[in-house]
C-alpha cells in the first residue's frame, strides 16, 4: 500500500458508483447500497481517535500531518468509484480469487477497484470504506492520505516451520467460539476485536505430517470447569436471605388483578416510583428465566429430591394473590452507613394479600426486589406464579457498604450506561456506587469554577458530565437505595489536570520512558510544591462535593511515583531549603487534602498506600480502601481505621482479560481472570478478631476501565458482581465456619444471570444451558 499527503473529500450527494461486471453484478449492487450507508455515517467513536491511530505512516515516530487536522476547505472532490470485474465466476470455494487493486487519485475525480471476482470487489469496497474518515470539527468526510494505491493478495501465513510440500494442504484458519460460556448477549464482545487480529495475521501453526488437507483453528474457548451439585437450602432469592421458610403450594398473579398499597411517611414517593418499576419487572415474560428447568430455580433439602409435580403443573385455578401491602415504620430517607435495610416478607398459601414490613423505605425496596424474584413465568402455562407458598422471609445485610467502582476517565461511560449499572446493582441489593470520575487519561467533569479542566481534558465536548448529569445520577441511585460518592485521585494520576494548568502538574507524559514515572501511561502528578495547586484543588472540591449527597469523598492517594518529583525542576532545591524528604512532602499533601474534604462536611476515603506504605498519620475518621490483599486489611484495622475491601486478587474484575499496553505480550498484570467462584470465595474478615471485623464496612468490586466502556461493561461486571453482592449481603460462612460450596450456589446464580438478562442487563453466561437445566450432571 502506497499513500500520499493530500486530502480528497467525499459528499454523499455528489458520489456515484459504476459497476462493470457480468455474473454477480447484483451482489455488488447490494453491497454498494450497504457501503454508502457505512461510508457516510458520522462515526462518533471513530472521530474521537487521533488521526495517527487511523492513518498509515511508515514509522512509529512519524508525526500526524497537520493537513489531516485542517479545517474544512475546498479540497478536491472524489465524485466517482469505478468497480471493474474481469471474471464472471460467482461460485464460492477454495479457488475463489479475492485479490484486488484500489486506486484513489490525489486530484479527486474517480477512484477505481479492479478485481477478478465479485468477492475481490467486496474486499476492495471494505478497504475503500476504511480509508474514509469523518471529523466533528469539519463535519466532512475525507481521505487524508491520497493518492492511495493498494494491491492485496490474501495470503495467510500459517505454515511456519513447514516444508513447501507440507504447506500446500493448509487451507487457512478459523477462530473458534465454543459456547460453553457464550451466547448472543456477549458474542460480539468475545469475538471482536480479537477476531480482527486473526483476520489480519493468524499465527497458530501445526506441523503437518501427512498429505491431508488441514484447517487450522485458533480456539477462543471460555469453559467453566466447576461441577454443579444439588440445589441449595433456600429458594431462588438472590442474595441469599438471612432466614427463609417455604411451602409446597402455588399461588398465581395477574397483572390486571394485582394491587399494591403503601403505608409510609417520608419517602412514600420513592416507593411509589419503585412499585411502578417492579410491576413492569414482575409481569414481564422473561425468555431466559423461562428456559431454565425448575430444578435450577427451586430449592430442595437433598440432591436426590425430585422436582415437585405441582411446579410443572398446567394452568389451573390456584389461589390468586391479589395484593401486596408495604408498611414502613420509620420516616428517615437519608442514605448512609446507618440506614436500616432489613425487611420481612410474607406470602400466604391461600392467596389474597402478601406483606412487606420494613423500618425504612430502603428496606422496603430490598423486600420488593425479593418479592419480584419469587415470581416466575412459564411458557407452557402462560401464567405468573409463586410456586412454593407460603413464603416467609426475614432478612438484612451483613455489611452496610456493598459497592461497585466504575472508572469514567480511562474510557467514558454515558449516563445511560451508569444508570443501567445502577439498575443491575439494585437487582442484587448492592447499595454503593464508587464513581472514579477523573484520572490521568481524561477529565470528563465540567465545573463552573474551572470549566477549562473539561474543555482541555475531556475526550470530547460531548463526553463530559455536567452538574445536572451528576445530580440526575445521584437522584436515580437514591430511588434505588444506592449511595453515590466520587473519587478524585490525587496527587498521582494527574496528567489530565495539566492539560488546562500545565504548571500544577510535573513529569507530564514522559515518553517513551513513562514507566519510570507512572504505573501506566500517561505520566503526570500534581506539583505539590506549587501553591497554585492547593488553590485549584481546594476550590474544585468546594464546588463538586456539593453535587453529591453522600458523606464520603474519595481522595485517591495511590501509586505515587517519587521519581516523578525527584526529576522535576525545583524539587531538589525545595527539599534542601526546607529540610524535608519527599515522604514528608507527600504526607503533608495527603493530610491537607483530607482537610479540604472535611471543610466541605465530608469524610475522606483514601487508598491504602497512605497508611500501609507511607505510614502517614491519617485521622481515625478516614476510611481506607484496601486493594493489595488481606494482610493489609488487618494492618488497617489494627491502626483503628475502617476498611473497604477491594482485593485485586479477588475483586478486580478487569483482570485476566489481556494486556492493553501496545508492546506487551498479551497478559494483564493481575492475571488470571477472576471467575465468579473466585469472587464468591472471599472472606472479608479472615484472620480478624471479632472487634477488628467490626471495622470492616464492606467491599467493592473494581472495574478499572483501560479496556472497558459501555459496550462491554455489563458482561465484565455481571454476573460476577452478583457473586460479590451475595458475599456482602449474606453470611456465606456455614455453621462450621467454612465458606459455602460454589457448586451448591451454581443453580441459583444461573437463575440470577437469566433474571438480569431478562431485565436488560447484558450479563455473560456461565455454562451451556444444558448444564443449567441439569445441575447434577456438569
XYZ file of C-alpha atoms in Angstrom:
778
model
C 0.000 0.000 0.000
C 1.374 3.398 -1.043
C -0.055 6.631 0.333
C 0.439 10.357 -0.136
C -0.147 13.531 1.852
C -3.186 15.069 0.182
C -6.805 15.331 1.259
C -9.663 14.406 -1.045
C -13.191 14.905 0.188
C -16.420 12.995 -0.403
C -20.029 14.083 -0.385
C -22.985 11.757 -0.088
C -24.903 13.880 -2.583
C -22.040 14.037 -5.096
C -20.865 10.445 -5.032
C -21.715 7.747 -7.552
C -20.597 4.199 -8.279
C -20.406 2.375 -11.600
C -20.063 -1.387 -11.846
C -18.727 -3.317 -14.800
C -19.349 -6.978 -14.112
C -21.078 -9.961 -15.611
C -22.475 -12.609 -13.300
C -22.725 -11.393 -9.743
C -23.406 -7.759 -10.533
C -26.469 -7.922 -8.271
C -24.197 -8.908 -5.358
C -22.127 -5.760 -5.875
C -25.178 -3.530 -6.294
C -26.480 -4.691 -2.915
C -23.008 -4.204 -1.405
C -22.725 -0.661 -2.783
C -26.001 0.283 -1.092
C -24.694 -1.080 2.220
C -21.332 0.626 1.936
C -22.790 4.027 1.030
C -24.544 3.985 4.388
C -21.366 2.890 6.172
C -19.091 5.379 4.430
C -21.332 8.388 5.050
C -22.169 7.602 8.666
C -20.747 10.131 11.121
C -18.992 7.719 13.437
C -18.719 9.241 16.906
C -16.224 6.720 18.291
C -14.009 6.764 15.224
C -13.991 10.567 15.184
C -12.633 10.614 18.729
C -9.443 8.877 17.681
C -6.381 10.897 16.769
C -5.687 10.578 13.023
C -2.365 8.887 13.789
C -4.377 5.926 15.017
C -6.440 5.840 11.822
C -3.843 6.559 9.153
C -0.898 4.598 7.837
C 2.596 6.060 8.272
C 5.946 4.398 7.599
C 7.394 4.563 11.130
C 6.016 4.860 14.683
C 7.792 8.174 15.147
C 6.145 9.948 12.211
C 4.004 12.803 13.484
C 0.431 13.481 12.421
C 0.410 15.659 9.286
C -1.185 18.997 10.030
C -3.322 18.765 6.912
C -5.170 15.807 8.434
C -6.478 18.159 11.116
C -7.053 21.112 8.801
C -10.386 22.955 8.844
C -12.997 22.442 6.181
C -11.780 23.700 2.832
C -12.078 23.319 -0.921
C -10.223 20.055 -1.244
C -10.585 18.035 -4.466
C -13.838 16.122 -4.577
C -13.873 12.368 -5.151
C -17.028 12.049 -7.200
C -16.985 8.505 -8.506
C -15.934 4.946 -7.789
C -15.491 2.593 -10.697
C -15.586 -1.131 -9.975
C -14.285 -3.410 -12.745
C -14.636 -7.183 -12.508
C -12.834 -9.188 -15.199
C -14.061 -12.646 -14.174
C -17.597 -13.990 -14.131
C -17.474 -16.884 -11.683
C -19.639 -16.308 -8.596
C -19.096 -19.720 -7.050
C -17.509 -19.515 -3.594
C -14.911 -22.182 -2.954
C -11.245 -22.641 -2.081
C -10.215 -21.352 -5.514
C -12.159 -18.072 -5.291
C -9.880 -15.148 -6.182
C -10.242 -12.377 -3.580
C -7.343 -10.205 -4.743
C -7.965 -6.586 -5.714
C -6.243 -3.324 -6.613
C -7.521 0.015 -5.342
C -6.509 3.462 -6.558
C -7.567 6.845 -5.151
C -6.090 9.852 -7.036
C -4.871 12.948 -5.204
C -6.723 15.260 -7.605
C -10.119 13.743 -6.814
C -12.428 12.601 -9.536
C -12.617 8.831 -9.952
C -11.342 6.037 -7.714
C -11.072 2.528 -9.136
C -11.282 -1.003 -7.825
C -10.071 -3.732 -10.225
C -10.648 -7.395 -9.456
C -11.033 -10.854 -10.936
C -14.179 -11.769 -8.982
C -17.088 -10.026 -7.285
C -15.680 -11.266 -3.972
C -12.422 -9.460 -4.595
C -14.538 -6.366 -5.268
C -16.236 -6.803 -1.883
C -12.821 -6.850 -0.200
C -11.823 -3.733 -2.110
C -15.036 -1.959 -1.127
C -14.324 -2.720 2.520
C -10.801 -1.294 2.223
C -12.112 1.833 0.492
C -14.673 2.364 3.251
C -11.916 2.172 5.872
C -9.936 4.924 4.140
C -12.785 7.401 4.655
C -12.981 9.275 7.963
C -15.273 11.931 9.357
C -14.287 14.646 11.819
C -16.644 16.599 14.034
C -14.605 19.790 13.660
C -15.019 19.969 9.872
C -18.218 17.933 9.515
C -16.558 16.454 6.442
C -15.893 13.005 5.055
C -12.423 12.733 3.549
C -9.486 10.527 2.698
C -6.473 12.330 4.217
C -3.594 10.379 2.619
C -4.249 10.483 -1.143
C -3.060 9.276 -3.546
C -3.644 5.703 -2.366
C -2.575 2.612 -4.266
C -3.295 -0.747 -2.688
C -2.731 -4.179 -4.151
C -3.867 -7.042 -1.976
C -3.496 -10.757 -2.457
C -4.867 -12.721 0.507
C -2.026 -14.901 1.744
C -2.329 -16.291 5.271
C 0.954 -17.320 6.894
C 0.017 -20.442 8.804
C 2.888 -22.517 7.570
C 5.798 -21.602 9.817
C 8.281 -24.468 10.210
C 6.713 -26.394 7.309
C 8.325 -27.540 4.134
C 6.942 -26.273 0.860
C 5.211 -29.585 0.234
C 3.761 -29.716 3.758
C 2.366 -26.203 3.494
C 0.325 -26.928 0.369
C -2.536 -28.711 2.213
C -3.055 -25.777 4.627
C -6.345 -24.203 3.551
C -6.372 -21.369 6.090
C -7.686 -20.846 9.586
C -10.691 -20.136 11.757
C -11.153 -18.573 15.130
C -13.226 -20.810 17.358
C -16.075 -19.786 19.633
C -17.029 -22.763 21.752
C -20.159 -21.639 23.522
C -19.958 -23.188 26.988
C -19.989 -19.617 28.326
C -21.044 -17.600 25.267
C -24.454 -16.667 23.922
C -25.963 -13.807 21.919
C -25.616 -11.436 24.854
C -21.826 -11.454 24.800
C -20.992 -12.912 21.370
C -19.704 -9.637 19.870
C -17.565 -8.839 22.879
C -15.884 -12.267 22.905
C -15.208 -12.303 19.159
C -14.159 -8.696 18.439
C -11.558 -7.252 18.129
C -9.614 -10.478 18.724
C -11.211 -11.978 15.627
C -9.940 -8.989 13.670
C -6.349 -9.753 14.630
C -6.804 -13.312 13.419
C -8.241 -11.966 10.154
C -5.095 -9.925 9.524
C -2.414 -12.376 10.569
C -3.267 -15.786 12.043
C -0.144 -17.163 13.711
C -1.143 -20.510 15.213
C 0.657 -23.265 13.309
C 0.730 -27.039 13.259
C 3.254 -29.247 11.523
C 1.504 -31.468 9.010
C 2.879 -34.976 8.919
C 0.719 -36.331 6.115
C -0.887 -35.029 2.956
C -4.382 -34.462 4.306
C -5.937 -31.062 3.867
C -5.995 -29.111 7.139
C -7.883 -26.160 8.509
C -6.014 -24.757 11.490
C -8.280 -23.479 14.228
C -7.445 -20.708 16.703
C -9.795 -21.562 19.556
C -11.193 -18.857 21.795
C -12.758 -21.176 24.317
C -14.277 -19.969 27.550
C -15.010 -23.048 29.626
C -16.213 -23.077 33.188
C -14.997 -26.329 34.731
C -16.856 -26.490 38.002
C -19.259 -29.251 38.969
C -22.879 -28.394 39.552
C -24.312 -30.155 42.547
C -27.772 -30.051 44.023
C -29.895 -27.011 44.608
C -29.268 -25.167 47.859
C -31.181 -24.937 51.096
C -33.020 -21.760 50.125
C -35.330 -20.653 47.322
C -34.231 -18.624 44.364
C -33.969 -15.197 46.007
C -30.601 -13.526 45.382
C -28.687 -12.656 47.502
C -29.481 -15.472 49.900
C -31.841 -14.199 52.651
C -30.889 -14.433 56.307
C -33.905 -16.669 57.051
C -36.475 -18.110 54.668
C -39.206 -20.703 55.040
C -41.125 -22.090 52.076
C -44.066 -24.379 51.423
C -45.347 -26.525 48.559
C -48.315 -24.573 47.216
C -48.781 -22.474 44.096
C -50.305 -19.008 44.187
C -50.821 -17.178 40.932
C -50.707 -13.486 39.996
C -52.456 -11.470 37.320
C -51.334 -8.042 36.149
C -54.965 -6.941 35.929
C -55.889 -8.212 39.375
C -52.891 -7.174 41.456
C -52.667 -4.037 43.564
C -50.104 -2.528 45.919
C -50.779 -0.337 48.947
C -48.110 1.684 50.747
C -48.163 2.901 54.314
C -45.162 5.183 54.804
C -44.326 8.702 55.866
C -41.314 10.399 54.326
C -40.120 8.555 51.257
C -43.509 7.338 50.102
C -42.768 8.889 46.693
C -39.652 6.697 46.408
C -41.774 3.593 46.983
C -44.482 4.716 44.574
C -41.926 5.033 41.793
C -40.408 1.688 42.786
C -43.789 -0.050 42.655
C -44.331 1.185 39.093
C -40.926 -0.215 38.102
C -41.440 -3.537 39.830
C -44.911 -4.115 38.411
C -43.296 -3.997 34.968
C -40.495 -6.335 36.054
C -42.805 -8.815 37.792
C -45.199 -9.101 34.870
C -42.597 -9.337 32.121
C -42.466 -12.705 30.379
C -38.764 -13.394 30.754
C -37.404 -15.592 27.966
C -34.152 -16.562 29.677
C -35.651 -17.330 33.067
C -38.391 -19.432 31.495
C -35.798 -21.592 29.734
C -34.334 -22.860 32.998
C -35.627 -26.153 34.358
C -37.401 -25.657 37.699
C -34.731 -27.748 39.419
C -32.365 -24.882 38.796
C -34.911 -22.426 40.208
C -36.221 -24.319 43.217
C -34.608 -25.329 46.458
C -34.887 -28.787 47.958
C -33.236 -30.266 51.034
C -31.225 -33.041 49.380
C -29.562 -33.647 45.993
C -31.830 -36.614 45.303
C -35.148 -34.822 45.764
C -37.069 -34.692 42.507
C -38.917 -31.671 41.134
C -42.418 -31.499 42.645
C -45.042 -32.094 40.018
C -47.047 -29.029 41.071
C -44.186 -26.768 39.957
C -44.727 -28.019 36.413
C -48.491 -28.310 36.607
C -50.628 -26.835 33.811
C -52.620 -23.679 34.295
C -55.285 -24.190 36.921
C -57.452 -22.451 39.485
C -54.726 -21.849 42.013
C -55.337 -19.215 44.704
C -54.884 -15.687 43.387
C -52.507 -13.271 45.109
C -54.358 -10.001 44.647
C -52.478 -7.546 46.805
C -49.103 -6.538 48.238
C -49.159 -4.391 51.356
C -45.972 -2.407 52.141
C -45.629 -0.991 55.655
C -42.731 1.296 56.639
C -42.473 2.213 60.315
C -39.586 4.722 60.067
C -39.518 8.073 58.294
C -35.790 8.692 57.655
C -34.902 8.822 53.949
C -31.207 9.662 54.395
C -28.861 7.084 52.897
C -25.736 6.362 54.926
C -23.908 3.596 56.756
C -26.617 3.520 59.427
C -29.532 3.028 57.032
C -31.691 0.099 58.107
C -32.225 -2.197 55.101
C -33.930 -5.020 56.997
C -37.344 -6.286 55.950
C -39.789 -9.116 56.408
C -41.827 -10.629 53.572
C -44.795 -12.978 53.857
C -46.741 -14.642 51.036
C -49.738 -16.773 52.207
C -50.551 -20.137 50.616
C -54.232 -19.248 50.298
C -53.513 -16.198 48.119
C -55.036 -12.842 48.915
C -52.589 -10.388 50.484
C -48.777 -10.528 50.771
C -46.973 -8.141 53.121
C -43.599 -6.404 53.317
C -42.685 -4.667 56.587
C -39.574 -2.521 56.968
C -38.111 0.239 59.142
C -37.070 2.371 56.164
C -38.103 2.850 52.571
C -34.792 1.273 51.579
C -35.587 -1.883 53.496
C -38.909 -1.926 51.658
C -37.022 -1.645 48.336
C -34.995 -4.738 49.250
C -38.217 -6.555 50.118
C -39.759 -5.561 46.794
C -36.741 -6.984 44.978
C -37.056 -10.277 46.847
C -40.803 -10.435 46.134
C -40.171 -9.855 42.419
C -37.684 -12.741 42.368
C -40.227 -15.154 43.849
C -42.479 -14.700 40.817
C -41.810 -16.823 37.740
C -43.492 -17.172 34.372
C -43.668 -20.346 32.316
C -44.345 -20.505 28.611
C -46.336 -23.738 28.961
C -48.957 -22.227 31.267
C -48.594 -18.560 30.284
C -49.014 -17.850 33.973
C -47.203 -15.809 36.608
C -46.918 -17.683 39.880
C -45.106 -18.202 43.143
C -44.703 -21.996 43.303
C -43.565 -22.511 46.919
C -46.083 -20.693 49.104
C -46.348 -19.985 51.926
C -43.131 -17.931 51.918
C -41.737 -16.210 54.993
C -38.515 -14.160 54.779
C -36.687 -12.247 57.495
C -33.672 -10.541 56.003
C -30.956 -7.937 56.496
C -27.422 -7.365 55.145
C -24.198 -8.412 56.845
C -22.223 -5.377 55.609
C -23.537 -1.795 55.277
C -21.191 -0.921 52.377
C -21.778 -3.086 49.278
C -20.413 -1.492 46.173
C -19.232 -1.280 42.583
C -16.402 1.003 41.485
C -16.650 2.388 37.951
C -13.932 4.323 36.121
C -15.087 7.026 33.698
C -11.717 8.613 32.945
C -9.888 5.896 31.034
C -12.967 5.226 28.921
C -16.093 7.341 29.137
C -19.394 5.864 30.257
C -22.569 7.527 29.084
C -25.197 8.482 31.649
C -27.417 5.678 30.319
C -24.616 3.154 30.957
C -24.251 4.337 34.546
C -27.998 4.189 35.128
C -28.176 0.670 33.701
C -25.412 -0.305 36.119
C -27.420 1.184 38.982
C -30.404 -0.907 37.888
C -28.269 -4.043 37.925
C -26.956 -3.136 41.369
C -30.469 -2.735 42.730
C -31.406 -6.198 41.417
C -28.536 -7.554 43.552
C -29.153 -5.373 46.640
C -25.861 -3.522 46.187
C -26.006 -0.053 47.702
C -22.844 1.951 46.848
C -21.583 3.344 43.536
C -17.953 4.449 43.863
C -17.516 6.802 40.916
C -13.849 7.106 39.951
C -14.764 10.079 37.853
C -11.432 11.620 36.826
C -7.929 10.206 36.397
C -4.847 10.725 34.260
C -6.401 9.833 30.905
C -9.259 12.324 30.737
C -11.097 14.923 32.789
C -14.794 14.494 31.955
C -16.241 16.655 34.768
C -17.393 20.139 33.764
C -17.364 22.696 36.570
C -18.243 26.363 36.783
C -15.132 27.175 38.805
C -12.677 25.719 36.280
C -14.507 24.895 33.020
C -11.158 24.660 31.211
C -10.384 21.399 33.006
C -13.065 19.610 30.969
C -12.626 21.781 27.875
C -8.968 20.758 27.621
C -9.077 17.407 29.423
C -12.201 15.579 28.180
C -12.045 13.263 25.164
C -14.863 15.199 23.500
C -17.088 18.141 24.311
C -19.944 15.626 24.272
C -18.202 13.251 26.667
C -18.487 15.282 29.843
C -20.649 15.203 32.961
C -22.308 18.450 33.995
C -23.640 19.268 37.430
C -27.091 18.398 36.092
C -25.844 14.967 34.946
C -24.269 14.239 38.327
C -27.332 15.270 40.299
C -29.521 13.219 37.952
C -27.392 10.115 38.555
C -27.362 10.699 42.327
C -31.161 11.056 42.334
C -31.621 7.965 40.141
C -29.413 5.993 42.522
C -31.231 7.206 45.634
C -34.518 5.976 44.167
C -32.908 2.521 44.166
C -31.396 2.784 47.635
C -27.873 3.367 46.331
C -25.351 5.880 47.636
C -23.003 7.577 45.157
C -19.664 9.022 46.174
C -16.954 10.470 43.888
C -13.235 9.808 43.712
C -10.760 12.482 42.674
C -7.461 10.597 42.618
C -4.636 12.927 43.713
C -1.741 13.684 43.753
C -0.860 10.828 41.357
C -2.766 10.027 38.161
C -2.965 13.770 37.404
C -1.972 14.183 33.745
C -5.441 15.395 32.724
C -5.268 18.304 35.215
C -2.166 19.524 33.422
C -3.864 19.933 30.060
C -5.610 23.016 31.444
C -2.997 24.005 34.067
C 0.469 22.775 32.979
C 2.198 24.461 35.914
C 0.375 22.366 38.539
C 1.489 19.009 37.081
C 5.002 17.545 36.922
C 6.558 14.882 34.612
C 3.776 15.280 32.057
C 3.595 12.365 29.586
C 7.269 11.364 29.752
C 7.507 9.358 26.529
C 8.928 6.895 25.774
C 10.079 6.340 29.364
C 6.677 6.752 31.010
C 7.177 3.576 33.081
C 9.926 5.333 35.074
C 7.386 7.869 36.267
C 3.962 6.225 36.459
C 2.181 2.896 36.789
C 0.749 3.342 33.295
C 0.831 5.935 30.532
C 0.328 8.855 30.512
C 2.502 10.064 33.386
C 1.844 13.155 35.482
C 1.486 14.044 39.173
C 0.301 17.186 40.885
C 3.046 19.699 41.574
C 2.806 19.672 45.361
C 5.339 22.462 45.913
C 3.368 24.949 43.805
C 0.879 26.910 45.981
C -1.376 27.289 42.921
C -2.005 23.521 43.049
C -3.560 23.823 46.501
C -5.770 26.719 45.433
C -7.132 24.954 42.348
C -7.751 21.589 44.008
C -9.354 23.189 47.078
C -11.693 25.362 45.002
C -12.549 22.438 42.749
C -13.528 20.279 45.746
C -15.564 23.118 47.238
C -17.810 23.143 44.164
C -18.155 19.491 43.172
C -18.593 17.932 46.629
C -21.921 19.757 46.931
C -23.270 17.774 43.964
C -23.165 14.530 45.966
C -25.413 13.680 48.913
C -23.134 11.028 50.368
C -20.980 11.573 53.443
C -17.825 10.262 51.725
C -15.412 11.695 49.162
C -12.542 9.505 47.944
C -9.333 11.485 47.559
C -7.125 8.778 45.996
C -3.509 8.726 47.165
C -2.400 5.555 45.356
C 0.528 4.719 43.066
C 2.533 7.896 43.686
C 5.954 7.764 41.996
C 8.647 9.739 43.826
C 10.965 9.750 40.785
C 8.441 11.987 39.056
C 9.120 14.679 41.643
C 12.835 13.903 42.033
C 13.420 14.590 38.336
C 11.231 17.704 38.183
C 12.667 21.238 38.243
C 12.709 22.917 41.652
C 12.254 19.827 43.805
C 15.877 19.122 44.853
C 16.293 22.771 45.851
C 12.953 22.867 47.683
C 13.725 19.737 49.690
C 17.151 21.039 50.698
C 15.930 24.536 51.567
C 13.028 23.261 53.707
C 14.921 20.277 55.147
C 12.176 17.802 54.204
C 12.033 14.489 52.360
C 9.642 13.540 49.579
C 7.910 11.233 52.064
C 7.353 14.234 54.360
C 6.145 16.335 51.458
C 3.733 13.666 50.219
C 2.390 13.129 53.740
C 1.757 16.833 54.197
C -0.192 16.982 50.957
C -2.301 13.930 51.851
C -3.245 15.424 55.231
C -4.073 18.770 53.572
C -6.292 17.058 51.004
C -8.162 15.224 53.786
C -8.783 18.554 55.498
C -10.117 20.036 52.256
C -12.648 17.203 52.176
C -13.607 17.823 55.813
C -14.046 21.559 55.101
C -16.973 20.550 52.889
C -18.547 18.460 55.670
C -17.480 15.196 54.062
C -15.449 12.234 55.308
C -12.285 11.247 53.402
C -11.605 7.847 51.870
C -8.061 7.026 50.766
C -6.373 4.126 49.037
C -4.311 2.070 51.446
C -0.796 3.227 50.479
C -1.061 6.399 52.558
C -1.330 4.287 55.703
C 0.282 0.921 54.948
C 3.187 2.027 52.702
C 3.945 5.609 53.718
C 2.709 5.421 57.334
C 1.055 8.830 57.174
C -0.778 9.638 60.445
C -4.226 9.930 58.882
C -7.270 10.609 61.067
C -9.314 7.765 62.545
C -12.335 9.099 60.667
C -10.678 8.246 57.330
C -11.944 5.068 55.656
C -9.187 3.104 53.919
C -9.801 1.195 50.698
C -7.558 -1.882 50.584
C -6.648 -3.350 47.201
C -3.309 -5.091 47.816
C -4.592 -8.043 49.845
C -5.993 -9.357 53.111
C -2.796 -8.811 55.124
C -3.023 -5.065 54.568
C -6.671 -5.054 55.664
C -5.507 -6.377 59.032
C -2.892 -3.597 59.227
C -5.614 -1.014 58.688
C -7.974 -2.322 61.364
C -5.035 -2.668 63.760
C -4.450 1.053 63.218
C -8.094 1.667 64.155
C -9.338 2.769 60.733
C -12.391 1.462 58.877
C -11.833 -0.762 55.848
C -13.435 -1.056 52.419
C -12.107 -4.234 50.786
C -11.361 -4.427 47.054
C -8.674 -7.080 46.806
C -7.153 -7.172 43.329
C -6.627 -10.907 43.825
C -10.380 -11.446 44.152
C -12.439 -8.449 43.125
C -10.615 -6.640 40.303
C -12.982 -7.734 37.546
C -10.887 -6.209 34.752
C -8.032 -8.652 35.446
C -7.194 -11.603 33.212
C -8.699 -10.168 30.049
C -5.435 -9.447 28.261
C -2.979 -6.566 28.365
C -3.773 -3.162 26.927
C -0.225 -1.773 26.646
C 0.692 -1.872 22.942
C 4.049 -3.668 23.173
C 3.020 -6.235 25.778
C 2.843 -9.975 25.183
C -0.886 -10.188 25.828
C -1.195 -10.887 29.558
C -2.534 -8.432 32.119
C -0.529 -7.511 35.239
C -3.096 -9.117 37.534
C -3.761 -12.424 35.771
C -5.568 -14.758 35.977
C -9.191 -13.972 35.228
C -11.304 -13.825 38.386
C -14.139 -16.250 37.743
C -17.315 -15.888 39.781
C -16.165 -18.696 42.075
C -13.030 -16.704 42.980
C -15.189 -13.646 43.611
C -17.573 -15.665 45.779
C -14.917 -17.339 47.934
C -13.722 -14.089 49.510
C -13.845 -13.796 53.286
C -13.508 -10.084 54.035
C -12.767 -10.615 57.738
C -10.420 -13.608 57.527
C -7.961 -13.835 60.448
C -9.528 -10.847 62.222
C -10.800 -10.771 65.766
C -14.458 -10.071 66.393
C -13.631 -6.481 67.375
C -11.421 -5.919 64.343
C -14.082 -7.253 61.966
C -16.467 -4.545 63.169
C -14.241 -2.005 61.394
C -14.820 -3.689 58.002
C -17.547 -1.609 56.356
C -17.839 -3.977 53.414
C -16.326 -4.052 49.958
C -16.496 -3.111 46.311
C -15.729 -4.868 43.052
C -13.360 -2.844 40.872
C -13.839 -2.089 37.182
C -10.726 -0.266 36.017
C -11.622 0.836 32.525
C -8.470 0.611 30.423
C -10.378 -1.910 28.270
C -13.965 -1.354 29.424
C -16.591 1.025 28.097
C -20.343 0.980 27.676
C -20.160 -1.768 25.041
C -18.720 -4.481 27.291
C -19.475 -3.045 30.751
C -22.371 -5.398 31.530
C -20.520 -8.542 30.530
C -17.430 -7.736 32.607
C -19.479 -6.824 35.691
C -22.322 -9.349 35.654
C -22.933 -11.933 36.973
C -19.593 -11.798 38.834
C -20.824 -8.650 40.562
C -23.817 -10.671 41.719
C -21.434 -13.149 43.381
C -19.852 -10.277 45.320
C -23.314 -8.990 46.215
C -24.159 -12.254 47.958
C -20.843 -12.218 49.844
C -21.667 -8.720 51.104
C -25.361 -9.250 51.885
C -25.413 -12.814 53.219
C -23.293 -14.719 55.686
C -21.531 -17.055 53.266
C -19.940 -18.975 56.119
C -21.623 -22.206 57.166
C -22.136 -23.254 60.778
C -18.693 -24.893 60.863
C -17.012 -21.678 59.674
C -16.300 -22.874 56.119
C -17.403 -20.985 53.002
C -20.468 -22.287 51.174
C -19.522 -24.521 48.225
C -19.852 -22.772 44.882
C -21.243 -25.966 43.388
C -24.260 -25.516 45.649
C -24.583 -21.913 44.502
C -24.426 -22.617 40.744
C -28.168 -23.260 40.193
C -29.114 -20.001 41.877
C -26.525 -17.844 40.117
C -27.721 -19.301 36.794
C -31.195 -18.064 37.692
C -29.872 -14.653 38.722
C -27.970 -14.308 35.467
C -31.113 -15.190 33.499
C -33.092 -12.659 35.536
C -30.553 -9.915 34.796
C -30.666 -10.621 31.058
C -34.473 -10.607 31.049
C -34.292 -7.194 32.734
C -31.992 -5.706 30.085
C -28.586 -6.300 31.701
C -26.103 -7.987 29.338
C -24.687 -10.489 31.852
C -22.412 -13.211 30.459
C -23.441 -16.885 30.560
C -21.564 -19.206 32.887
C -22.202 -22.609 31.282
C -24.182 -24.221 28.480
C -27.923 -24.006 29.137
C -27.956 -27.816 29.270
C -25.847 -27.662 32.428
C -28.140 -25.093 33.996
C -31.056 -27.441 33.323
C -29.147 -30.470 34.590
C -27.224 -29.182 37.596
C -26.066 -32.589 38.812
C -24.517 -33.599 35.502
C -21.894 -30.917 34.761
